Amino acid sequence: MNILKLENVSYSYQTKYQTIEAVKHASFTFATGKMYAITGESGSGKSTLLSLMAGLDLPSEGHIFVNGTDMSSLDRDQYRCREASVIYQAFHLFSLLTAKENVMFPLELRGIPRKEASRQAENYLQKAGLPEKIYRQFPPMMSGGEQQRVAIARAMAAGGKILLADEPTGNLDTENEKKIVELLKAFAHEDGCAVIVITHNPEVAAEADKILRMCDGILTQIQ
Amino acid sequence: MFYIRMVLRNIRRHKYKSFFNMMVCIAILGFLNIYTGNLVHTQEQLETISRTIPIKAVITNAAGDAESGLFIHDKRVQSVLHSSNIANAVFTLQSVGYINDSQVSLMAANTYRAFPGMEANNFFSSELNECLVTQSFLDNHHLKVGDEITVEQYYYELLDYIYQNLLPLDTITYTISGVVDEHVDLSAGDSLAPDILLPLNTVRNIYTQNNLTFFADSGSFTAANPLALNQLKEEMHEAGFMEVNSNADLSLDGNSLIIQDSTFIQTAGNLLKGHTVMQNCFPVILLLPILSGFVSSYLITNSRQEEFAIMRSLGIRKSNCIMTFLLENGILLLLSCIPGALPGILLFRIGINTLLLNAALFLFCYLAGTFAALIILSKISIVEVLTKAD
Ligand SMILES: Nc1ncnc2c1ncn2[C@@H]1O[C@H](COP(=O)(O)OP(=O)(O)O)[C@@H](O)[C@H]1O
Ligand SMILES: [Mg+2]
């Protein structure tokens, strides 16, 4: 099922001295149940495109449709709260919340009572392959792989059908990288989400159902 | 509920930041309380001094050598009587009249205070045709209280500032409503002691009915609040009073003012100066909580950019993010109010009202600073914070 549709999307940064066209006329349609990889040189506009899809900003030109609704007419905070989750290279967990509290956060934000949120959070943590002793630990005490798995558990807990990941394995060793990719694949294939992964690691890209390439702001499908 | 729980958890987990924040708040609030405590304390001292050493003012002619027998224009009389900066204004007007060809001396006043020794009464604030008389007057004219007398009244007209002309005013019938007690001092200045006392407004009305401008012939008052002396001086200046000038020409125009403030200033001068400076600096002092609210919040929120960005990326509205940070600071501030009040209470025993007012003022200013810092924080690019690789 198509969920996210880019239509002629452009975005430029206005700085004092110049205008940088970071994304140029990108068009593509993402469907649920699939994992996509977006590759490209550093500075080619991948993160910018991702932040547009996350609703953190609106395109300068063109449209992004979520389930057929134009993003510009959506409540984008609500969209991030209910539809789309983002994970990052630097994990970005709340460092003063335990692993479990981090996963409970989006659940409680959606109004799920504490007890139920706690139960569900444990479920997601388990699904992300984390041992129980991790639940009560704070992120700075965990390894990078563990942190990223907590981040994925938090994204799953958010309950949306879109997962956006910006270099999720950039800070991880090969072994952890594999585990994370497996999780993301499962998230797409088993939970029926649209998983969009930015990576410049060809091994990660190779695991995706479709591979897109970003070059100087231009998006093309290569496989 | 979720947000409140989050805020409380943040306060607990960010314990060093919370502690630092509270310490700053306690220090500033303590300072604010000491400052106002000192201010209130000096104010009280000054009030005691001003009660024991009232500041008197006398209306004189331009040269300052006559305090009675003057011509004080009604306009000036009224501005003194209606000023909120003035207490115990006393105006009098003497004149003569005839009852069946025998001369009587009349004196109008606006208050019993014009007559040393007189018991407090309301007689002089009336506008009725009533009078008080001396016992000897009653005896001489074979009258008693309750009788009526008909007086052919005269008034003085001022010519060329120095010449007085006695002219008939009107013939009025008064009811004798009382006798002046024997030990009341009626020896008004150097003129004839009066036989008949009248309310000033009654006489003023007679002038008005005859299309004449009213003049009082002596006037004095005290400053209602010695601490607002400058305000009083300004007001009197606007009302047309001048400062005494010993080189001025001879005149009976009551247009100048001698304010006897030297004793007060000698006693209270330094205190007063300090008080004025402190009072004027108070708005500047309020910048302190605003600035520290801004700076400490800026430092703290700057180190919490990531937290803010994650909250935003999880779909929490900007306004809610700002609210939670504000609430967090607000709770710490409220907690700081108690220890922050101690120095003021211990050193100056400042009252609960001042404490609450200070706390409210502080809270408001500090949170305004915090709010400004949060607005800056909310302007950061979430994407930039989150896509940084480490
Ligand atoms: N906040 C910004 N202001 C100005 N230019 C920016 C900003 N963020 C990114 N850019 C520029 O936009 C282009 C695309 O950046 P980005 O989307 O981060 O690329 P990638 O993620 O592929 O490395 C780059 O040229 C970068 O310099
Ligand atoms: Mg990037």
mmCIF file of C-alpha atoms in Angstrom, chain A residues 1 3-4 20 26-27 36 63 74 105 107 130 138 158 176 189 215 222:
data_model
loop_
_atom_site.group_PDB
_atom_site.id
_atom_site.type_symbol
_atom_site.label_atom_id
_atom_site.label_comp_id
_atom_site.label_asym_id
_atom_site.label_seq_id
_atom_site.Cartn_x
_atom_site.Cartn_y
_atom_site.Cartn_z
ATOM 1 C CA MET A 1 0.000 0.000 0.000
ATOM 2 C CA ILE A 3 1.856 5.562 2.104
ATOM 3 C CA LEU A 4 4.326 8.328 1.307
ATOM 4 C CA ILE A 20 21.787 25.930 -1.541
ATOM 5 C CA ALA A 26 12.462 14.508 -6.149
ATOM 6 C CA SER A 27 9.557 12.239 -7.013
ATOM 7 C CA TYR A 36 14.149 1.271 1.045
ATOM 8 C CA HIS A 63 4.289 18.155 -2.419
ATOM 9 C CA LEU A 74 -1.393 18.128 8.077
ATOM 10 C CA PHE A 105 7.766 7.860 26.303
ATOM 11 C CA LEU A 107 3.325 5.395 24.480
ATOM 12 C CA LEU A 130 17.508 -6.545 24.364
ATOM 13 C CA PHE A 138 20.576 4.712 31.259
ATOM 14 C CA ALA A 158 5.400 5.097 18.502
ATOM 15 C CA ASN A 176 25.790 -4.827 15.496
ATOM 16 C CA HIS A 189 8.274 -7.199 6.332
ATOM 17 C CA CYS A 215 23.341 12.806 -6.189
ATOM 18 C CA ILE A 222 18.892 2.406 -9.134
#
